[in-house]
Coordinates of C-alpha atoms in Angstrom, one line a residue:
X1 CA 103.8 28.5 73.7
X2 CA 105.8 25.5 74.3
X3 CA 104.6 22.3 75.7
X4 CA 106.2 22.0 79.4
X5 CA 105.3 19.2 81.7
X6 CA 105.6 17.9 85.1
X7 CA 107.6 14.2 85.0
X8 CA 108.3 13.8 88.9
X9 CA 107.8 14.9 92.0
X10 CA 108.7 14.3 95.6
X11 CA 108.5 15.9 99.1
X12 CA 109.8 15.0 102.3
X13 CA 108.0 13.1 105.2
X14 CA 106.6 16.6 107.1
X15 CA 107.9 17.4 110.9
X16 CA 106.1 19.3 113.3
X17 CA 109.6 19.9 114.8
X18 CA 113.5 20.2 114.1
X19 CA 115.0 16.9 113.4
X20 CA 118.6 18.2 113.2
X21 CA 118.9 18.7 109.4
X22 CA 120.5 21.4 107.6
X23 CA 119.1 22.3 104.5
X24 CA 121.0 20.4 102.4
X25 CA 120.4 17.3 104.3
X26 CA 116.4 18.3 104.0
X27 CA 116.8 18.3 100.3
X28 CA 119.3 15.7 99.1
X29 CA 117.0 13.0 99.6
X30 CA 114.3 14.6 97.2
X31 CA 116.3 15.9 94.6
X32 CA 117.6 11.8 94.6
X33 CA 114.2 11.0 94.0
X34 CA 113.0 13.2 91.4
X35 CA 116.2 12.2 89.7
X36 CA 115.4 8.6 89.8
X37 CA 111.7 9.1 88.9
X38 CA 112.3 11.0 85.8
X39 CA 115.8 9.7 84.7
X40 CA 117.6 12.8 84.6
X41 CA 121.0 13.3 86.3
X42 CA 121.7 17.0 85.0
X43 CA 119.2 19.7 84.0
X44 CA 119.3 22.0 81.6
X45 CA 118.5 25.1 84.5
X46 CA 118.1 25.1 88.1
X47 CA 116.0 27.3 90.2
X48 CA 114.5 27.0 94.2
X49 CA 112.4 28.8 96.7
X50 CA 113.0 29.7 100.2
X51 CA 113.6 32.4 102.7
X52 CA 116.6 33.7 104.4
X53 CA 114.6 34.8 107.2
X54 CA 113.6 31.6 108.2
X55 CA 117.6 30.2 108.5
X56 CA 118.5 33.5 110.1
X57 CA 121.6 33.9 108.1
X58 CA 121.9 35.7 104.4
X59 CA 122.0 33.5 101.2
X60 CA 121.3 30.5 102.7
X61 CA 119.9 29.3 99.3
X62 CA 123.5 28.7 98.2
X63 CA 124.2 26.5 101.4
X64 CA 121.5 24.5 100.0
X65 CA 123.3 24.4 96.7
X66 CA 125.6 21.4 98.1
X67 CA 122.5 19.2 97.8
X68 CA 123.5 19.3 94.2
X69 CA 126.4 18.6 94.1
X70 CA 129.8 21.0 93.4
X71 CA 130.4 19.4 90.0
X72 CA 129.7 19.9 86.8
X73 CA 128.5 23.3 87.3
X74 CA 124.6 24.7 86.5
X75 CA 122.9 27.5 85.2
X76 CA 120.7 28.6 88.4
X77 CA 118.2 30.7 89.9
X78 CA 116.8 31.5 93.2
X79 CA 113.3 33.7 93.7
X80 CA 113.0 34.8 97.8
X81 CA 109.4 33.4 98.0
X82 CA 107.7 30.1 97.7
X83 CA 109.2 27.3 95.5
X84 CA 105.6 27.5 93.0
X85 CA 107.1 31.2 91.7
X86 CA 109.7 29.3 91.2
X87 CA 108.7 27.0 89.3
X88 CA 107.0 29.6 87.5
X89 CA 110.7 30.9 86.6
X90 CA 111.4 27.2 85.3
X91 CA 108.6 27.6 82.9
X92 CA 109.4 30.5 81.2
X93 CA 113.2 29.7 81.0
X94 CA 111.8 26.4 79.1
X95 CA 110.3 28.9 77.1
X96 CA 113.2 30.2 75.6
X97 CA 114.1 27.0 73.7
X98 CA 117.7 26.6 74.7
X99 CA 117.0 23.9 77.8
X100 CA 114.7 20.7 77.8
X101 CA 114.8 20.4 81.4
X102 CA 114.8 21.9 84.4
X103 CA 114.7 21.3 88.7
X104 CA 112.7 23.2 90.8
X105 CA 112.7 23.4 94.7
X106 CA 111.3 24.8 98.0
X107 CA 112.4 23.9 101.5
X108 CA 111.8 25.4 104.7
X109 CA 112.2 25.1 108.2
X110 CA 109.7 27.1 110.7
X111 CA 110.3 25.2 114.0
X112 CA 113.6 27.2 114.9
X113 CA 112.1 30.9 114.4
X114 CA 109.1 32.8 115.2
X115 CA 107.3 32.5 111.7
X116 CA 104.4 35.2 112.5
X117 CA 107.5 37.8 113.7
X118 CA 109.5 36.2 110.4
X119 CA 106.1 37.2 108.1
X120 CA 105.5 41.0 109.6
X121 CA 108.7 41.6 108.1
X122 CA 107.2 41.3 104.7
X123 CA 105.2 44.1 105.6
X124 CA 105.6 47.9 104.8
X125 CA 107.8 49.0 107.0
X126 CA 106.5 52.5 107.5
X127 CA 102.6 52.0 107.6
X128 CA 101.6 48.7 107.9
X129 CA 104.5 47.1 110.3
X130 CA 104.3 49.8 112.7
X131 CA 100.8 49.0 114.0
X132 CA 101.7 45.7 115.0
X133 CA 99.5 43.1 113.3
X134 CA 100.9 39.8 112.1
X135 CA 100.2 37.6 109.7
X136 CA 97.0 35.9 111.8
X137 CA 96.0 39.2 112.5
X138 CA 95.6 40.0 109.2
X139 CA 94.0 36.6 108.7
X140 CA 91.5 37.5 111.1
X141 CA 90.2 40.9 109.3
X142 CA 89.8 39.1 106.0
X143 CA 87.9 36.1 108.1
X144 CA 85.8 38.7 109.8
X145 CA 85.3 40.5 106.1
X146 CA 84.3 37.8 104.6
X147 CA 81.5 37.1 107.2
X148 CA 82.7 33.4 107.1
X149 CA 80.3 30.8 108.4
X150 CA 82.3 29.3 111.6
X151 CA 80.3 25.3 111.0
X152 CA 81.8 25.5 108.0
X153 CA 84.9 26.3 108.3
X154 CA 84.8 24.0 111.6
X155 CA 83.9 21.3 108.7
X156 CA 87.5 22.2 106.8
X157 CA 89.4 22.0 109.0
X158 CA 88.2 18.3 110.2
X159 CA 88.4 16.9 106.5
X160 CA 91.9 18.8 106.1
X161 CA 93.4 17.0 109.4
X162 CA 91.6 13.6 108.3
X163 CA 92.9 13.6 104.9
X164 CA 96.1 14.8 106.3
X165 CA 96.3 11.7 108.6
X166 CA 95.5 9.6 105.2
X167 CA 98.9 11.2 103.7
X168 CA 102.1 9.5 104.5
X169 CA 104.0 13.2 104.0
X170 CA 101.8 15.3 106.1
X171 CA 101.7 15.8 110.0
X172 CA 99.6 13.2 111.9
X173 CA 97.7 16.1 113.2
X174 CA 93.8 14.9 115.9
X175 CA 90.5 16.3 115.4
X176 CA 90.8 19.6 116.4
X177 CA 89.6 20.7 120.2
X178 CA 88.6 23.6 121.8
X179 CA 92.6 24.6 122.5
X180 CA 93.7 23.4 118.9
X181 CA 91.1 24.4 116.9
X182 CA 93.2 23.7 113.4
X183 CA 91.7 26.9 111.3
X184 CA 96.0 28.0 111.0
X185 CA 98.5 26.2 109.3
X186 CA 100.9 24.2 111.5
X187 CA 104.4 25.2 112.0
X188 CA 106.2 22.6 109.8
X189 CA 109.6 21.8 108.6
X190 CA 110.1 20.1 104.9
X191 CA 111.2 20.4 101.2
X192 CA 109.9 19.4 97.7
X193 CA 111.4 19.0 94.1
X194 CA 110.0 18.9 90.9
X195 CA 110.9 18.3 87.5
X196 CA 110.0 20.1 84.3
X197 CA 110.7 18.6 81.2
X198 CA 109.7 20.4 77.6
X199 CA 109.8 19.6 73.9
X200 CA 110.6 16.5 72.5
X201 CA 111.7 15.3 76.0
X202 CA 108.3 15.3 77.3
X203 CA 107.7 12.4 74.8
X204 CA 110.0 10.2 76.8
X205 CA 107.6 9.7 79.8
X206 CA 104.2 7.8 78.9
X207 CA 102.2 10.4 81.2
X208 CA 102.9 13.1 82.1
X209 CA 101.3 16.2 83.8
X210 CA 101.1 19.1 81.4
X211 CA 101.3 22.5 82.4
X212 CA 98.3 23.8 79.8
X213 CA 98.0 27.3 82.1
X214 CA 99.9 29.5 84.7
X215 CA 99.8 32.8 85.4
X216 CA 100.2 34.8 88.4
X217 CA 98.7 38.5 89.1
X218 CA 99.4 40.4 92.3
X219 CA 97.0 42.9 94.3
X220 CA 97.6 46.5 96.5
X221 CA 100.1 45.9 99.5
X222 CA 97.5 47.7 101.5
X223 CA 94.7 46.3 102.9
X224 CA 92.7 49.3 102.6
X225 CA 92.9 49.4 98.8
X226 CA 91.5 45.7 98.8
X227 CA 88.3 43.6 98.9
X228 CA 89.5 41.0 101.3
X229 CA 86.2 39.3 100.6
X230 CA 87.1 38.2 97.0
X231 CA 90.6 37.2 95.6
X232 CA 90.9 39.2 92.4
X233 CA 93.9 38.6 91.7
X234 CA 93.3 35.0 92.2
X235 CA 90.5 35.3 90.1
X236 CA 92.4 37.1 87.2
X237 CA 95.5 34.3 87.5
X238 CA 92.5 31.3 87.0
X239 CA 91.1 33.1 84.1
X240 CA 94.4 33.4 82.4
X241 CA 95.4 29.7 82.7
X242 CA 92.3 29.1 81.9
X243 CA 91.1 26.8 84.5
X244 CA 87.7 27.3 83.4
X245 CA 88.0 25.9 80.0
X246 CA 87.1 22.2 81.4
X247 CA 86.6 20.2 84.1
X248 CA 88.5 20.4 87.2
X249 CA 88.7 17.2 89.1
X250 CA 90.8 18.3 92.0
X251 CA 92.3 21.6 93.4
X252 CA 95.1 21.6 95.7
X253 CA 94.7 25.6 97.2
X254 CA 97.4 27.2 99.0
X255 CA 95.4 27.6 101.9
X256 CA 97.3 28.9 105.5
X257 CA 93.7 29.3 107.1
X258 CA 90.6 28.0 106.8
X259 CA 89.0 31.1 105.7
X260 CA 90.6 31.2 102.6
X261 CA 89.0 27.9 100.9
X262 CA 85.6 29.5 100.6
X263 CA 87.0 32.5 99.1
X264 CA 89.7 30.4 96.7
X265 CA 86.9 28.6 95.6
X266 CA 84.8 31.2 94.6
X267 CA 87.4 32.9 92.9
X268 CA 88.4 30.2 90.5
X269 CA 85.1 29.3 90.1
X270 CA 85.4 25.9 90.7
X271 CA 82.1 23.4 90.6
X272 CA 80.9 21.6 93.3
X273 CA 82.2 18.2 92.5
X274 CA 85.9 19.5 92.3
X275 CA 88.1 17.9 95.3
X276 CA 89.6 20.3 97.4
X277 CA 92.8 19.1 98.7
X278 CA 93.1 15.9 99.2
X279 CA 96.4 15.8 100.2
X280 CA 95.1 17.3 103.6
X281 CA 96.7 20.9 102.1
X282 CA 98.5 23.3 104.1
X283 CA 96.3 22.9 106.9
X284 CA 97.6 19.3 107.4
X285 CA 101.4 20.3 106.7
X286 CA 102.6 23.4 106.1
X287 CA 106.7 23.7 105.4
X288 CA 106.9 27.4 104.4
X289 CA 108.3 28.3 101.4
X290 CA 107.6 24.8 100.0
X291 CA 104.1 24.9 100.6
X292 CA 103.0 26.2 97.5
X293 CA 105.3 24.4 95.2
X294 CA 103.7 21.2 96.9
X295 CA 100.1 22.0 96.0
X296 CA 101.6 22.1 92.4
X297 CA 103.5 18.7 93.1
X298 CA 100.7 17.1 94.8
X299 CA 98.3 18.5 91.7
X300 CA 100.6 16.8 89.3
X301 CA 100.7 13.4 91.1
X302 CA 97.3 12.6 90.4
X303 CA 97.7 13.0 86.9
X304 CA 101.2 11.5 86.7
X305 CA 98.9 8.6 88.6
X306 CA 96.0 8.7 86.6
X307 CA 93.1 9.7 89.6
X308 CA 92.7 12.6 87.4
X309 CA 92.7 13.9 84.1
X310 CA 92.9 17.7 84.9
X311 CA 93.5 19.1 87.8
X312 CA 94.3 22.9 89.3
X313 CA 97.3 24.1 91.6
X314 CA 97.3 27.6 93.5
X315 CA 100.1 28.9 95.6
X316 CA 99.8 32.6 97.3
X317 CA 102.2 35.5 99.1
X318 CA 101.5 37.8 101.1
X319 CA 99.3 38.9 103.6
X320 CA 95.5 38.0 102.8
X321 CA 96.2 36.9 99.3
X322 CA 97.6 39.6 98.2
X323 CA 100.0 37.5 95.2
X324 CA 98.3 34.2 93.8
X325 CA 99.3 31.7 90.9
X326 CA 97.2 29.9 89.5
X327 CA 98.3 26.3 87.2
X328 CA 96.2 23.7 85.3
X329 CA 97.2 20.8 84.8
X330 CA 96.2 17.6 82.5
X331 CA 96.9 14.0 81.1
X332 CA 96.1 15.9 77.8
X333 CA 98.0 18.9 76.2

């Protein structure tokens, strides 16, 4: 395989509400900064995440194209999911040998729609849609399933929101209360941007974040077909990127309710002493379709930073963790 790293990252300051951007006014001022941290102007491909749902108009992703720029043109990509697969795209196009570079990005904005109406659509439309559960619906069968201990998930959500008060990009979000009680993601409006750098290139930049694992495996749409105690397919993506293989010093995990740490955790058998989003994670700030490619981006950072040496990013899709990639990361190759 070829060596592919992360150079830069950046992500914008999280709302809780619409501040009047379009999308290309969410993501010009992070695509600036990623091309000032890494020193690239042009890349050799282009791909971003998002959802046309969430706009409420088709191919919005090439509205967001003006944030690039009309000239000189790109070779481009778009994936309808969460920026992370797309990044995902980006590495295997660096694969190929051709291009030493590449931009990924994710943006959403969930404060203009009805996000768990927006995610039923995702559904099937003839078995699972009809009956009328959303998104925190199904949330609350694999919660129940799992036979999750309520302290401790009390106890996740508290260190999320305090760790998310810590982090200048999430949500300045209280303790949670009786009428708040924090166990689902916020609605959240933001973007994020990464570069991806491979070959030679990568010797350019005195640290940065390699990519030594992703993969990505996928379960049965239907819930009946599933253990939504366990993650599987989460399970199967960490042991093919080969998170196990050494120390993990933190995990940022793509998680949209509190439920799902204790079962990410299992599943990539990660040891006690492994952080667990420090960031605050997508329980502090949660800008769909972004979310994941920022547990990758915020992964990277402490590497790019030195606060760790090897570190683990998972993003998911779907309902109850159906979809889940898994990345390793390290100062190291």
């Amino acid at each position: 395989m070829r060596e592919v790293a992360i150079v830069a990252f950046a992500q914008t300051v999280h709302t809780d509400h619409d501040a009047g951007l379009t999308e290309p006014e969410l993501l010009q001022p992070v695509i600036e900064e990623v091309r000032a941290k890494s020193g690239l102007r042009r890349f050799g491909f282009t791909c971003s995440g998002s959802c046309d749902y969430l706009a409420g108009a088709p191919f919005s992703f090439v509205s967001a194209l003006d944030s690039l720029g009309a000239w000189p043109p790109i070779s481009e990509s778009h994936v309808e999911m969460d920026g992370a697969f797309a990044l995902y795209e980006a590495w295997v196009r660096l694969q190929h040998g051709d291009v030493d570079s590449a931009l990924v990005y994710g943006f959403g904005k969930t404060s203009m729609s009805d996000l768990r109406e927006i995610m039923t659509l995702q559904l099937d439309p003839y078995y699972l849609a009809p009956l009328g559960l959303d998104q925190i619906s199904f949330a609350g069968l694999q919660a129940s399933a799992r036979g999750a201990d309520r302290a401790e998930l009390d106890a996740i959500v508290r260190r999320s929101r305090a760790d998310g008060r810590a982090n200048p990009y999430a949500l300045n979000l209280p303790d949670p209360t009786e009428e708040d009680d924090g166990h689902v993601a916020p609605i959240t409006d933001g973007a994020a941007a990464i570069v991806l750098v491979a070959g030679e290139e990568i010797t350019k930049y005195p640290r940065p974040a390699y990519i030594t694992g992703i993969a990505h495996r996928i379960e049965p749409h239907y819930l009946g077909m599933r253990n939504l105690a366990q993650s599987t397919s989460t399970a199967d993506a960490a042991t093919a990127a080969g998170v196990g293989k050494g120390p993990v010093d933190v995990a940022e995990l793509h998680t949209q309710f509190s439920h799902e740490e204790p079962i990410l955790r299992e599943a990539l058998g990660l040891p006690e002493d492994t952080v667990i989003n420090p960031s605050g994670g997508p329980l502090a700030a949660n800008p769909v379709m972004a979310t994941g490619l920022i547990r990758i981006g915020e992964a990277a950072q402490r590497v790019l930073d030195g606060t760790a040496r090897r570190a683990v990013a998972h993003a998911t899709s779907g309902p109850c963790l159906q979809h889940n990639l898994v990345a390793v990361l390290s100062s190291e190759v």
